[in-house]
Structures are given as C-alpha cells and as structure tokens.
CSV table of C-alpha atoms (C1' of nucleotides) in Angstrom, one decimal:
chain,number,residue,atom,x,y,z
A,1243,UNK,CA,151.1,56.8,109.6
A,1244,UNK,CA,148.0,54.9,110.8
A,1245,UNK,CA,148.8,56.1,114.3
A,1246,UNK,CA,148.9,59.7,113.2
A,1247,UNK,CA,145.6,59.3,111.5
A,1248,UNK,CA,144.1,57.9,114.7
A,1249,UNK,CA,145.4,60.8,116.7
A,1250,UNK,CA,143.8,63.2,114.2
A,1251,UNK,CA,140.6,61.3,114.4
A,1252,UNK,CA,140.5,61.5,118.2
A,1253,UNK,CA,141.3,65.2,118.1
A,1254,UNK,CA,138.6,65.8,115.5
A,1255,UNK,CA,136.2,63.7,117.6
A,1256,UNK,CA,136.9,65.9,120.6
A,1257,UNK,CA,136.3,69.1,118.6
A,1258,UNK,CA,133.1,67.8,117.2
A,1259,UNK,CA,131.9,66.6,120.6
A,1260,UNK,CA,132.5,70.1,122.0
A,1261,UNK,CA,130.7,71.7,119.1
A,1262,UNK,CA,127.6,69.6,119.6
A,1263,UNK,CA,127.6,70.2,123.4
A,1264,UNK,CA,128.1,73.9,123.1
A,1265,UNK,CA,125.3,74.1,120.6
A,1266,UNK,CA,123.0,72.2,122.8
A,1267,UNK,CA,123.7,73.7,126.2
A,1268,UNK,CA,126.1,76.6,125.8
A,1269,UNK,CA,129.7,76.8,126.8
A,1270,UNK,CA,129.1,75.8,130.4
A,1271,UNK,CA,127.1,72.8,129.2
A,1272,UNK,CA,130.2,71.5,127.4
A,1273,UNK,CA,132.0,70.3,130.5
A,1274,UNK,CA,135.2,68.3,130.0
A,1275,UNK,CA,133.5,65.2,131.4
A,1276,UNK,CA,130.7,65.4,129.0
A,1277,UNK,CA,133.0,66.2,126.0
A,1278,UNK,CA,135.0,63.1,127.0
A,1279,UNK,CA,131.9,61.0,127.2
A,1280,UNK,CA,130.5,62.1,123.8
A,1281,UNK,CA,133.9,61.6,122.2
A,1282,UNK,CA,134.2,58.2,123.8
A,1283,UNK,CA,137.4,59.1,125.6
A,1284,UNK,CA,138.6,59.6,129.1
A,1285,UNK,CA,138.6,63.1,130.5
A,1286,UNK,CA,142.4,62.9,131.0
A,1287,UNK,CA,142.9,62.2,127.3
A,1288,UNK,CA,141.6,65.6,126.3
A,1289,UNK,CA,144.7,67.0,127.9
A,1290,UNK,CA,146.9,65.1,125.5
A,1291,UNK,CA,145.5,67.2,122.7
A,1292,UNK,CA,144.5,70.5,124.4
A,1293,UNK,CA,146.2,72.5,127.1
A,1294,UNK,CA,143.0,73.2,128.9
A,1295,UNK,CA,139.3,74.1,128.2
A,1296,UNK,CA,140.1,77.5,126.9
A,1297,UNK,CA,142.5,76.1,124.4
A,1298,UNK,CA,139.9,73.5,123.3
A,1299,UNK,CA,137.4,76.3,122.6
A,1300,UNK,CA,139.9,78.5,120.9
A,1301,UNK,CA,141.1,75.7,118.6
A,1302,UNK,CA,137.5,74.7,117.9
A,1303,UNK,CA,136.6,78.3,117.0
A,1304,UNK,CA,139.6,78.7,114.7
A,1305,UNK,CA,138.9,75.3,113.1
A,1306,UNK,CA,135.3,76.1,112.3
A,1307,UNK,CA,136.1,79.6,111.2
A,1308,UNK,CA,138.7,78.4,108.7
A,1309,UNK,CA,136.2,75.8,107.3
A,1310,UNK,CA,133.8,78.7,106.9
A,1311,UNK,CA,136.2,80.9,105.1
A,1312,UNK,CA,137.3,78.2,102.9
A,1313,UNK,CA,133.8,77.4,101.7
A,1314,UNK,CA,133.1,81.2,101.3
A,1315,UNK,CA,135.8,81.5,98.7
A,1316,UNK,CA,135.3,78.1,97.1
A,1317,UNK,CA,135.5,78.2,93.3
A,1318,UNK,CA,135.7,82.0,93.1
A,1319,UNK,CA,136.6,83.4,89.7
A,1320,UNK,CA,138.5,86.6,90.3
A,1321,UNK,CA,138.3,87.6,86.6
A,1322,UNK,CA,134.6,88.3,86.8
A,1323,UNK,CA,133.1,91.7,87.6
A,1324,UNK,CA,132.8,92.7,91.2
A,1325,UNK,CA,129.1,92.1,91.6
A,1326,UNK,CA,129.3,88.6,90.1
A,1327,UNK,CA,132.2,87.7,92.5
A,1328,UNK,CA,130.3,89.1,95.4
A,1329,UNK,CA,127.3,87.1,94.4
A,1330,UNK,CA,129.4,83.9,94.3
A,1331,UNK,CA,130.8,84.5,97.7
A,1332,UNK,CA,127.4,85.4,99.2
A,1333,UNK,CA,125.8,82.3,97.9
A,1334,UNK,CA,128.8,80.2,99.1
A,1335,UNK,CA,128.2,81.6,102.6
A,1336,UNK,CA,124.5,81.0,102.4
A,1337,UNK,CA,125.2,77.4,101.4
A,1338,UNK,CA,127.4,77.1,104.5
A,1339,UNK,CA,124.9,78.7,106.8
A,1340,UNK,CA,122.0,76.6,105.7
A,1341,UNK,CA,123.8,73.3,105.1
A,1342,UNK,CA,126.5,73.1,107.8
A,1343,UNK,CA,124.0,74.1,110.4
A,1344,UNK,CA,125.9,72.8,113.4
A,1345,UNK,CA,129.0,74.8,112.4
A,1346,UNK,CA,127.1,77.9,111.6
A,1347,UNK,CA,125.2,77.8,114.8
A,1348,UNK,CA,128.4,77.5,116.8
A,1349,UNK,CA,130.0,80.4,115.0
A,1350,UNK,CA,127.0,82.6,115.6
A,1351,UNK,CA,127.1,81.7,119.3
A,1352,UNK,CA,130.7,82.6,119.3
A,1353,UNK,CA,130.1,86.0,117.7
A,1354,UNK,CA,128.8,87.6,120.9
A,1355,UNK,CA,130.3,85.6,123.8
A,1356,UNK,CA,133.2,86.9,125.8
A,1357,UNK,CA,134.4,83.3,126.1
A,1358,UNK,CA,136.4,83.3,122.8
A,1359,UNK,CA,139.7,85.0,123.2
A,1360,UNK,CA,139.7,88.4,121.4
A,1361,UNK,CA,143.1,87.5,119.9
A,1362,UNK,CA,141.6,84.3,118.5
A,1363,UNK,CA,138.7,86.2,117.1
A,1364,UNK,CA,141.0,88.6,115.3
A,1365,UNK,CA,142.8,85.8,113.7
A,1366,UNK,CA,139.6,84.3,112.5
A,1367,UNK,CA,138.6,87.6,110.8
A,1368,UNK,CA,141.8,87.7,108.8
A,1369,UNK,CA,140.6,84.9,106.7
A,1370,UNK,CA,137.9,87.2,105.2
A,1371,UNK,CA,140.5,89.6,103.7
A,1372,UNK,CA,139.7,88.7,100.1
A,1373,UNK,CA,136.1,89.9,100.6
A,1374,UNK,CA,137.4,93.2,102.0
A,1375,UNK,CA,139.6,93.5,99.0
A,1376,UNK,CA,136.7,92.9,96.7
A,1377,UNK,CA,134.7,95.6,98.4
A,1378,UNK,CA,137.5,98.0,98.1
A,1379,UNK,CA,137.7,97.2,94.4
A,1380,UNK,CA,134.0,97.8,94.1
A,1381,UNK,CA,134.3,101.1,95.8
A,1382,UNK,CA,137.1,102.2,93.5
A,1383,UNK,CA,134.9,101.3,90.6
A,1384,UNK,CA,132.1,103.4,92.1
A,1385,UNK,CA,129.6,100.6,92.3
A,1386,UNK,CA,129.7,100.0,96.1
A,1387,UNK,CA,128.9,102.7,98.7
A,1388,UNK,CA,131.9,104.2,100.4
A,1389,UNK,CA,131.0,102.6,103.8
A,1390,UNK,CA,133.4,101.0,106.3
A,1391,UNK,CA,133.9,97.2,105.7
A,1392,UNK,CA,132.2,96.7,109.1
A,1393,UNK,CA,129.1,98.2,107.8
A,1394,UNK,CA,129.2,96.3,104.5
A,1395,UNK,CA,129.6,93.1,106.5
A,1396,UNK,CA,126.9,94.0,108.9
A,1397,UNK,CA,124.4,94.5,106.1
A,1398,UNK,CA,125.3,91.7,103.7
A,1399,UNK,CA,126.8,88.8,105.6
A,1400,UNK,CA,125.7,89.1,109.2
A,1401,UNK,CA,122.0,89.0,108.5
A,1402,UNK,CA,122.4,85.4,107.3
A,1403,UNK,CA,123.3,84.3,110.8
A,1404,UNK,CA,120.0,85.6,112.0
A,1405,UNK,CA,118.0,83.9,109.2
A,1406,UNK,CA,119.8,80.6,109.7
A,1407,UNK,CA,119.0,80.7,113.4
A,1408,UNK,CA,115.3,81.4,112.9
A,1409,UNK,CA,115.1,78.7,110.2
A,1410,UNK,CA,117.0,76.1,112.3
A,1411,UNK,CA,114.8,76.6,115.3
A,1412,UNK,CA,111.8,76.5,113.0
A,1413,UNK,CA,110.5,79.9,113.9
A,1414,UNK,CA,109.8,80.3,110.2
A,1415,UNK,CA,108.9,77.6,107.7
A,1416,UNK,CA,111.8,76.7,105.5
A,1417,UNK,CA,110.3,78.2,102.3
A,1418,UNK,CA,110.0,81.6,103.9
A,1419,UNK,CA,113.5,82.7,103.0
A,1420,UNK,CA,113.9,82.9,99.3
A,1421,UNK,CA,117.7,83.1,98.7
A,1422,UNK,CA,117.5,85.1,95.4
A,1423,UNK,CA,115.4,87.9,96.9
A,1424,UNK,CA,117.4,87.8,100.0
A,1425,UNK,CA,120.6,88.4,98.0
A,1426,UNK,CA,118.9,91.3,96.3
A,1427,UNK,CA,118.3,92.9,99.7
A,1428,UNK,CA,121.9,92.4,100.6
A,1429,UNK,CA,123.2,93.9,97.4
A,1430,UNK,CA,120.7,96.8,97.4
A,1431,UNK,CA,122.0,97.8,100.8
A,1432,UNK,CA,125.5,98.4,99.6
A,1433,UNK,CA,125.3,99.1,95.9
A,1434,UNK,CA,125.5,102.7,94.8
B,184,UNK,CA,105.5,101.5,150.6
B,185,UNK,CA,109.0,102.2,151.5
B,186,UNK,CA,109.6,98.5,152.0
B,187,UNK,CA,108.1,97.7,148.6
B,188,UNK,CA,110.5,100.2,147.1
B,189,UNK,CA,113.4,98.6,148.9
B,190,UNK,CA,112.3,95.2,147.7
B,191,UNK,CA,112.2,96.5,144.1
B,192,UNK,CA,115.6,98.1,144.5
B,193,UNK,CA,117.1,94.8,145.7
B,194,UNK,CA,115.6,92.9,142.8
B,195,UNK,CA,116.8,95.5,140.4
B,196,UNK,CA,120.3,95.3,141.9
B,197,UNK,CA,120.3,91.6,141.4
B,198,UNK,CA,119.2,91.9,137.8
B,199,UNK,CA,121.9,94.5,137.1
B,200,UNK,CA,124.6,92.5,138.8
B,201,UNK,CA,123.7,89.5,136.6
B,202,UNK,CA,123.7,91.7,133.5
B,203,UNK,CA,127.2,93.0,134.3
B,204,UNK,CA,128.6,89.6,135.1
B,205,UNK,CA,127.1,87.9,132.1
B,206,UNK,CA,128.6,90.6,129.9
B,207,UNK,CA,132.0,90.2,131.4
B,208,UNK,CA,132.3,86.5,131.6
B,209,UNK,CA,129.3,84.8,130.0
B,210,UNK,CA,126.5,82.9,131.6
B,211,UNK,CA,128.8,80.6,133.5
B,212,UNK,CA,130.7,83.5,134.8
B,213,UNK,CA,127.6,84.8,136.5
B,214,UNK,CA,127.5,82.4,139.4
B,215,UNK,CA,125.0,82.9,142.1
B,216,UNK,CA,127.7,83.6,144.6
B,217,UNK,CA,129.2,86.3,142.4
B,218,UNK,CA,125.9,87.8,141.6
B,219,UNK,CA,125.1,88.0,145.3
B,220,UNK,CA,128.5,89.6,146.0
B,221,UNK,CA,128.1,92.3,143.3
B,222,UNK,CA,124.6,93.1,144.4
B,223,UNK,CA,125.7,93.2,148.1
B,224,UNK,CA,123.5,90.5,149.2
B,225,UNK,CA,123.6,87.0,150.6
B,226,UNK,CA,123.3,84.1,148.0
B,227,UNK,CA,120.3,82.9,149.9
B,228,UNK,CA,118.5,86.2,149.4
B,229,UNK,CA,118.5,85.7,145.6
B,230,UNK,CA,116.0,82.9,146.1
B,231,UNK,CA,113.5,85.3,147.8
B,232,UNK,CA,113.2,87.1,144.4
B,233,UNK,CA,113.9,84.3,141.9
B,234,UNK,CA,113.0,80.6,141.8
B,235,UNK,CA,116.4,79.6,140.6
B,236,UNK,CA,119.2,80.7,138.2
B,237,UNK,CA,117.2,79.9,135.1
B,238,UNK,CA,114.4,82.1,136.4
B,239,UNK,CA,116.8,84.9,137.1
B,240,UNK,CA,118.2,84.8,133.6
B,241,UNK,CA,114.7,84.6,132.0
B,242,UNK,CA,113.5,87.5,134.0
B,243,UNK,CA,116.5,89.5,133.2
B,244,UNK,CA,116.1,88.8,129.5
B,245,UNK,CA,112.5,89.8,129.5
B,246,UNK,CA,113.3,92.9,131.5
B,247,UNK,CA,115.9,94.2,129.2
B,248,UNK,CA,113.9,93.2,126.1
B,249,UNK,CA,111.0,95.2,127.3
B,250,UNK,CA,113.2,98.2,128.0
B,251,UNK,CA,114.6,97.8,124.5
B,252,UNK,CA,111.1,97.6,122.8
B,253,UNK,CA,109.9,100.6,124.8
B,254,UNK,CA,112.7,102.8,123.6
B,255,UNK,CA,112.3,101.5,120.1
B,256,UNK,CA,108.7,102.9,119.9
B,257,UNK,CA,109.4,106.0,122.0
B,258,UNK,CA,107.7,109.1,120.7
B,259,UNK,CA,106.5,107.5,117.5
B,260,UNK,CA,104.0,109.4,115.5
B,261,UNK,CA,101.8,106.9,113.7
B,262,UNK,CA,100.3,109.6,111.5
B,263,UNK,CA,103.5,110.0,109.5
B,264,UNK,CA,104.3,108.1,106.3
B,265,UNK,CA,105.7,104.6,106.6
B,266,UNK,CA,109.3,105.6,105.7
B,267,UNK,CA,109.3,108.4,108.3
B,268,UNK,CA,108.0,106.1,111.1
B,269,UNK,CA,110.5,103.4,110.2
B,270,UNK,CA,113.2,106.0,110.3
B,271,UNK,CA,112.1,107.1,113.8
B,272,UNK,CA,112.1,103.6,115.0
B,273,UNK,CA,115.4,102.7,113.4
B,274,UNK,CA,117.1,105.7,115.0
B,275,UNK,CA,115.5,104.9,118.4
B,276,UNK,CA,117.0,101.5,118.2
B,277,UNK,CA,120.3,102.8,117.1
B,278,UNK,CA,120.3,105.2,120.1
B,279,UNK,CA,119.6,102.2,122.4
B,280,UNK,CA,122.3,100.1,120.9
B,281,UNK,CA,125.0,102.8,121.1
B,282,UNK,CA,124.0,104.4,124.4
B,283,UNK,CA,122.6,101.6,126.6
B,284,UNK,CA,125.6,99.5,125.7
B,285,UNK,CA,125.5,97.1,128.6
B,286,UNK,CA,121.9,96.2,127.9
B,287,UNK,CA,122.5,95.9,124.1
B,288,UNK,CA,125.5,93.7,124.6
B,289,UNK,CA,123.5,91.4,126.9
B,290,UNK,CA,120.7,91.1,124.4
B,291,UNK,CA,123.0,90.3,121.5
B,292,UNK,CA,124.7,87.6,123.7
B,293,UNK,CA,121.2,86.2,124.4
B,294,UNK,CA,120.3,86.2,120.7
B,295,UNK,CA,122.3,83.1,120.0
B,296,UNK,CA,122.6,81.2,123.2
B,297,UNK,CA,120.6,78.1,124.1
B,298,UNK,CA,120.4,79.3,127.7
B,299,UNK,CA,117.5,81.6,127.3
B,300,UNK,CA,114.2,79.6,127.2
B,301,UNK,CA,112.6,79.5,123.8
B,302,UNK,CA,109.3,80.3,125.4
B,303,UNK,CA,110.8,83.4,126.9
B,304,UNK,CA,112.4,84.5,123.7
B,305,UNK,CA,109.1,84.2,121.9
B,306,UNK,CA,107.5,86.5,124.4
B,307,UNK,CA,110.2,89.0,123.9
B,308,UNK,CA,109.6,89.1,120.2
B,309,UNK,CA,105.9,90.0,120.7
B,310,UNK,CA,106.9,93.4,121.8
B,311,UNK,CA,108.1,94.2,118.3
B,312,UNK,CA,104.6,93.7,116.8
B,313,UNK,CA,104.1,97.4,115.9
B,314,UNK,CA,107.2,97.2,113.7
B,315,UNK,CA,105.9,94.2,111.9
B,316,UNK,CA,102.6,96.0,111.4
B,317,UNK,CA,104.4,98.9,110.0
B,318,UNK,CA,106.2,96.8,107.5
B,319,UNK,CA,102.9,95.2,106.4
B,320,UNK,CA,101.5,98.6,105.8
B,321,UNK,CA,104.5,99.5,103.8
B,322,UNK,CA,104.1,96.4,101.7
B,323,UNK,CA,100.4,97.2,101.1
B,324,UNK,CA,101.5,100.6,99.9
B,325,UNK,CA,104.0,99.0,97.6
B,326,UNK,CA,107.0,100.8,99.0
B,327,UNK,CA,108.5,97.8,100.9
B,328,UNK,CA,109.6,94.6,99.3
B,329,UNK,CA,107.3,91.6,99.8
B,330,UNK,CA,109.8,89.8,102.1
B,331,UNK,CA,109.1,87.9,105.2
B,332,UNK,CA,109.4,90.0,108.4
B,333,UNK,CA,112.3,87.8,109.4
B,334,UNK,CA,114.2,89.0,106.4
B,335,UNK,CA,113.3,92.6,106.9
B,336,UNK,CA,114.4,92.4,110.5
B,337,UNK,CA,117.6,90.6,109.5
B,338,UNK,CA,118.6,93.4,107.1
B,339,UNK,CA,117.5,96.5,108.9
B,340,UNK,CA,117.7,95.9,112.7
B,341,UNK,CA,120.0,92.9,113.3
B,342,UNK,CA,123.0,94.6,111.6
B,343,UNK,CA,123.1,97.2,114.4
B,344,UNK,CA,123.9,94.5,117.0
B,345,UNK,CA,127.1,93.7,115.0
B,346,UNK,CA,128.1,97.3,114.6
B,347,UNK,CA,127.5,98.0,118.3
B,348,UNK,CA,129.7,95.1,119.2
B,349,UNK,CA,132.5,96.1,117.0
B,350,UNK,CA,132.4,99.6,118.2
B,351,UNK,CA,132.2,98.7,121.9
B,352,UNK,CA,135.1,96.4,121.7
B,353,UNK,CA,136.8,99.1,119.7
B,354,UNK,CA,137.6,97.1,116.7
B,355,UNK,CA,136.7,100.2,114.7
B,356,UNK,CA,137.1,103.8,115.7
B,357,UNK,CA,133.9,105.4,116.9
B,358,UNK,CA,133.6,107.7,113.8
B,359,UNK,CA,133.6,104.8,111.4
B,360,UNK,CA,129.9,104.2,111.6
B,361,UNK,CA,128.0,107.2,110.2
B,362,UNK,CA,124.4,106.6,111.3
B,363,UNK,CA,122.8,108.5,108.5
B,364,UNK,CA,124.5,106.5,105.8
B,365,UNK,CA,124.0,103.3,107.8
B,366,UNK,CA,120.3,104.0,107.9
B,367,UNK,CA,120.3,104.5,104.1
B,368,UNK,CA,121.8,101.1,103.7
B,369,UNK,CA,119.1,99.6,105.9
B,370,UNK,CA,116.4,101.3,104.0
B,371,UNK,CA,117.8,100.5,100.6
B,372,UNK,CA,117.8,96.8,101.4
B,373,UNK,CA,114.1,96.7,101.9
B,374,UNK,CA,112.6,99.5,99.9
B,375,UNK,CA,111.1,98.7,96.5
C,894,DC,C1',159.7,36.1,112.2
C,895,DG,C1',158.4,36.6,117.1
C,896,DA,C1',159.3,37.5,122.0
C,897,DA,C1',161.1,41.2,125.1
C,898,DT,C1',161.0,45.8,126.2
C,899,DA,C1',160.9,50.7,126.2
C,900,DA,C1',157.9,54.6,125.2
C,901,DA,C1',153.6,56.7,124.2
C,902,DA,C1',148.7,57.0,124.7
C,903,DA,C1',144.8,56.3,127.3
C,904,DA,C1',142.1,55.1,131.3
C,905,DG,C1',139.9,55.8,135.7
C,906,DA,C1',140.2,57.3,140.1
C,907,DA,C1',141.2,61.3,142.9
C,908,DC,C1',142.2,66.3,143.8
C,909,DG,C1',140.7,70.7,145.6
C,910,DT,C1',137.4,74.2,144.1
C,911,DT,C1',133.3,76.1,143.0
C,912,DC,C1',128.7,75.4,141.8
C,913,DA,C1',123.4,76.0,142.7
C,914,DT,C1',120.6,75.5,146.3
C,915,DT,C1',118.8,74.7,151.2
C,916,DC,C1',118.9,74.9,156.3
C,917,DT,C1',119.3,77.4,160.5
C,918,DT,C1',119.9,81.4,162.8
C,919,DT,C1',119.8,86.3,163.2
C,920,DT,C1',118.1,90.8,162.0
C,921,DT,C1',114.7,93.9,160.4
C,922,DT,C1',110.0,95.3,159.9
C,923,DA,C1',105.1,96.0,161.0
D,782,DT,C1',105.8,90.4,169.7
D,783,DA,C1',104.8,87.9,165.6
D,784,DA,C1',106.1,87.6,160.9
D,785,DA,C1',108.9,88.6,157.0
D,786,DA,C1',113.5,89.3,155.1
D,787,DA,C1',118.1,88.4,155.1
D,788,DA,C1',122.4,86.4,156.4
D,789,DG,C1',125.9,82.9,156.6
D,790,DA,C1',127.1,78.3,157.0
D,791,DA,C1',126.4,73.9,155.1
D,792,DT,C1',124.9,70.5,151.4
D,793,DG,C1',126.0,67.2,147.8
D,794,DA,C1',127.0,67.4,143.0
D,795,DA,C1',129.8,68.8,139.3
D,796,DC,C1',133.5,71.3,137.7
D,797,DG,C1',138.5,71.5,135.5
D,798,DT,C1',142.6,69.4,136.1
D,799,DT,C1',146.2,66.0,137.7
D,800,DC,C1',148.0,61.6,139.5
D,801,DT,C1',148.7,56.8,139.0
D,802,DT,C1',147.9,52.7,136.7
D,803,DT,C1',146.9,50.0,132.7
D,804,DT,C1',146.8,49.4,127.8
D,805,DT,C1',148.5,50.0,123.4
D,806,DT,C1',152.1,50.9,120.2
D,807,DA,C1',156.7,50.8,118.2
D,808,DT,C1',161.4,49.0,118.4
D,809,DT,C1',165.0,45.9,119.4
D,810,DC,C1',167.2,41.7,119.5
D,811,DG,C1',167.2,36.2,119.7
DNA sequence: CGAATAAAAAAGAACGTTCATTCTTTTTTA
DNA sequence: TAAAAAAGAATGAACGTTCTTTTTTATTCG
C-alpha cells in the first residue's frame, strides 16, 4: 500500500520533471539524464516506469490532457441552456489556462510539434466529446452557426492558448485580458 | 555577381533544409549533419553562413516570418474602409496558411517553443504593425470592439494556424473549412 | 518477535551513437 | 598564384539506453 503510493509518487515526479524541462528548453532539452536529476532519481530508474523517452512523453501528454479535460467539464450542469453550459466550460478552460500555467504551456507546445504520436493526440481529443455534443445541440436549436467543430474550437477555445502564452511571457500586462469581454468575443464568433 | 548568387542559393538551401527537417522531426530532428546532407553540403559549410545552430534557427524564423508578413499585406488598398482592408489581409493570411503549408507549419511550431529567442520573436511581431494600426483605426471609428490587440489577434488570425494544422494532417476533409464562413466568424468576434 | 533470505527497486557506471563544432586539407574562384 | 569556399575527418560532450551492483522491501521461518 505504502509501497504502491511511493511508486506512484516517483512516476509522478518523473512526469512533472519532464514537464518542467520541456517547458524550459523544449523536448530536446528534456534529456533522460536531466529528467532523472530533477526527479532525484537515477537515469536507469526511469526505465522501470517508462519504456523509453517516447513513451514518457506520450504518457505525460495524455496525463496532462486528461487533467485539462477533467477541469473543463468540472461542475457542469447539463440541464442549463446551451449558452450557459458553454459559458461554464469556457470559463473552466480559462481557469485552467491561466492558473495551471505549466500544464497549459506544455499542452500548447504539444499542439504543433511532430514529437507527440498522432495516435496519442487522437486519444487526447476524445476527451472533449461532451463539448462537441453541446455544439451539435446548439446547432440543432439554431443558436450556433452550422460550422465544423474544428472551426468552432479554433475560434472559441484555441485563442486562449495564445493569450495564456502572451500573458505568461509577460508580453502584455496581466490586466490586459478581461475574461468577460474575451468570452463575448468567443461567443460572438460562433453564435447565429 | 554569379558567385554572390551561388552563395545566396546555398544559404537558402540550408534554410529550406532546416525548415523541412524541423517540420518532420522537430528541432532536435534537424541536426547539423542532417541539414547538411539535405542541403547537399558539408556540415562545416553551414558555419560559413551561420554562427551556430541557434543562429540558423533564428534566421530561419525571421526569414519565414518576413515572408509571411509580406504576403499578409500584399496588394492592400489603404483607401478602403476598415472592414474591407481587414478582409483583404485576412484572406491573404489564409492563402499563406493553406498554400505555403511548409512555412505555415514551421511558424506554428515556432509559436510555442522556447527554442526561438524571445528577442527574435519580438522582431518578428513588429512586421504586423500595419494590422495593429488598422485595428486602432477601426476602434476609433467605433466598428471594432475596444479589446487589446492580443485579443483581436487571438480571435481572428491565430485560429487559422489551428485549422491549417488539422487540414494538413488530414484530421478533417479539405472541404470542411469554408473560408467565407470562417472569415465571418473571425469578423463577428471582434466587430461591435 | 526478529533474523535470514528471496525478490523487487534503484543506483551508478558503461555502452555505442550522435551531437554541435572545429581543424586540416583540398577545391574553386578571382 | 593568392585568397576564399568547401570538404571531410576529427573532437569532446551529451545523448538514450543497458548492464552490473547495491540497496531496499517483503516474506519466511526459528
């Protein structure tokens, strides 16, 4: 029991170490030796928990993606009208992006790199199905434009990654992005 | 004269080789040895044109970013009303994203990696000043929401990177993204 | 309960490879 | 024929991974 806990701790420490290193210096900056050092572990130990470096990265990606999806749908009340639910989800995601900065940065770095397996990426996208379903419902009700879910995502969720990045790297002062008005822009882009 | 041309060719070949390799296998996949091989050149020759690998990447980034900005403002008629100009620029950028796919993919990979120097990135952003000026004009005329340029960019331009990526990696069939409707979404998000 | 012991986990050194870069020599150019 | 450009071999460092040894853990039996 205690042992199992310790094992989990070590695995989690390795994942977190990788996350930090990737954020700081990209995927090549996260060498197995450095990951081991940051996690206070021998390089050989990594291979008790992960097949190889690719597996470490894939698992980290899925891990963080799941955490992201979970918080996106946290406390959602499906009985509400479409716009209200969408608003809840949107603000959940905004919270994640602006509070779990490390995780959010990592995900946005993953978005465009060829180093995350496509198969893995597809699995990560599945978690967002409830949002796609919501959009479909909105379209059936005639309040959301009949656009592909890719386009809906691109205009409502994806922009937050950009804004989080700019804010984190302090290209813009932290009071520049007013969430309420930003949500309005997102909604205006897809509402009929 | 001819020599100078040949020099430029070689430098351009090196930049293009780097671009292709980075797209295929990330920044670590673009090793100096591989870049040299793809450009049909000795590894040592790279150092006649670039200080080191970081310089190669920085120059490539600036190069592609300039190409991008140039095509964004290609044939713009500043005498037109704000919305018309914005539409021109938006479709120019869309053309670039969906036609110069290699370059666009590279840029979107650069957007979130810590491997491009921040100083370099800042210089790349300068090129977009005319667009920021246009937005300001639109705000003075009361037809564009009083949002920070970061937010305006995030909701009108940035989404195209996502859509280009999905289309390129054929996650969605190429007729899914209808440009006219997509522009409407972009405009709706920022118009008053 | 506590020593003996088998098994699992972890460590650190070591592997061959590849990396970015430089040195020396050869080829091309003016 | 002098200088510039390019090549290829060579450098040490760092890479991902594996091998061997040590430490920790869990179990068995006196």
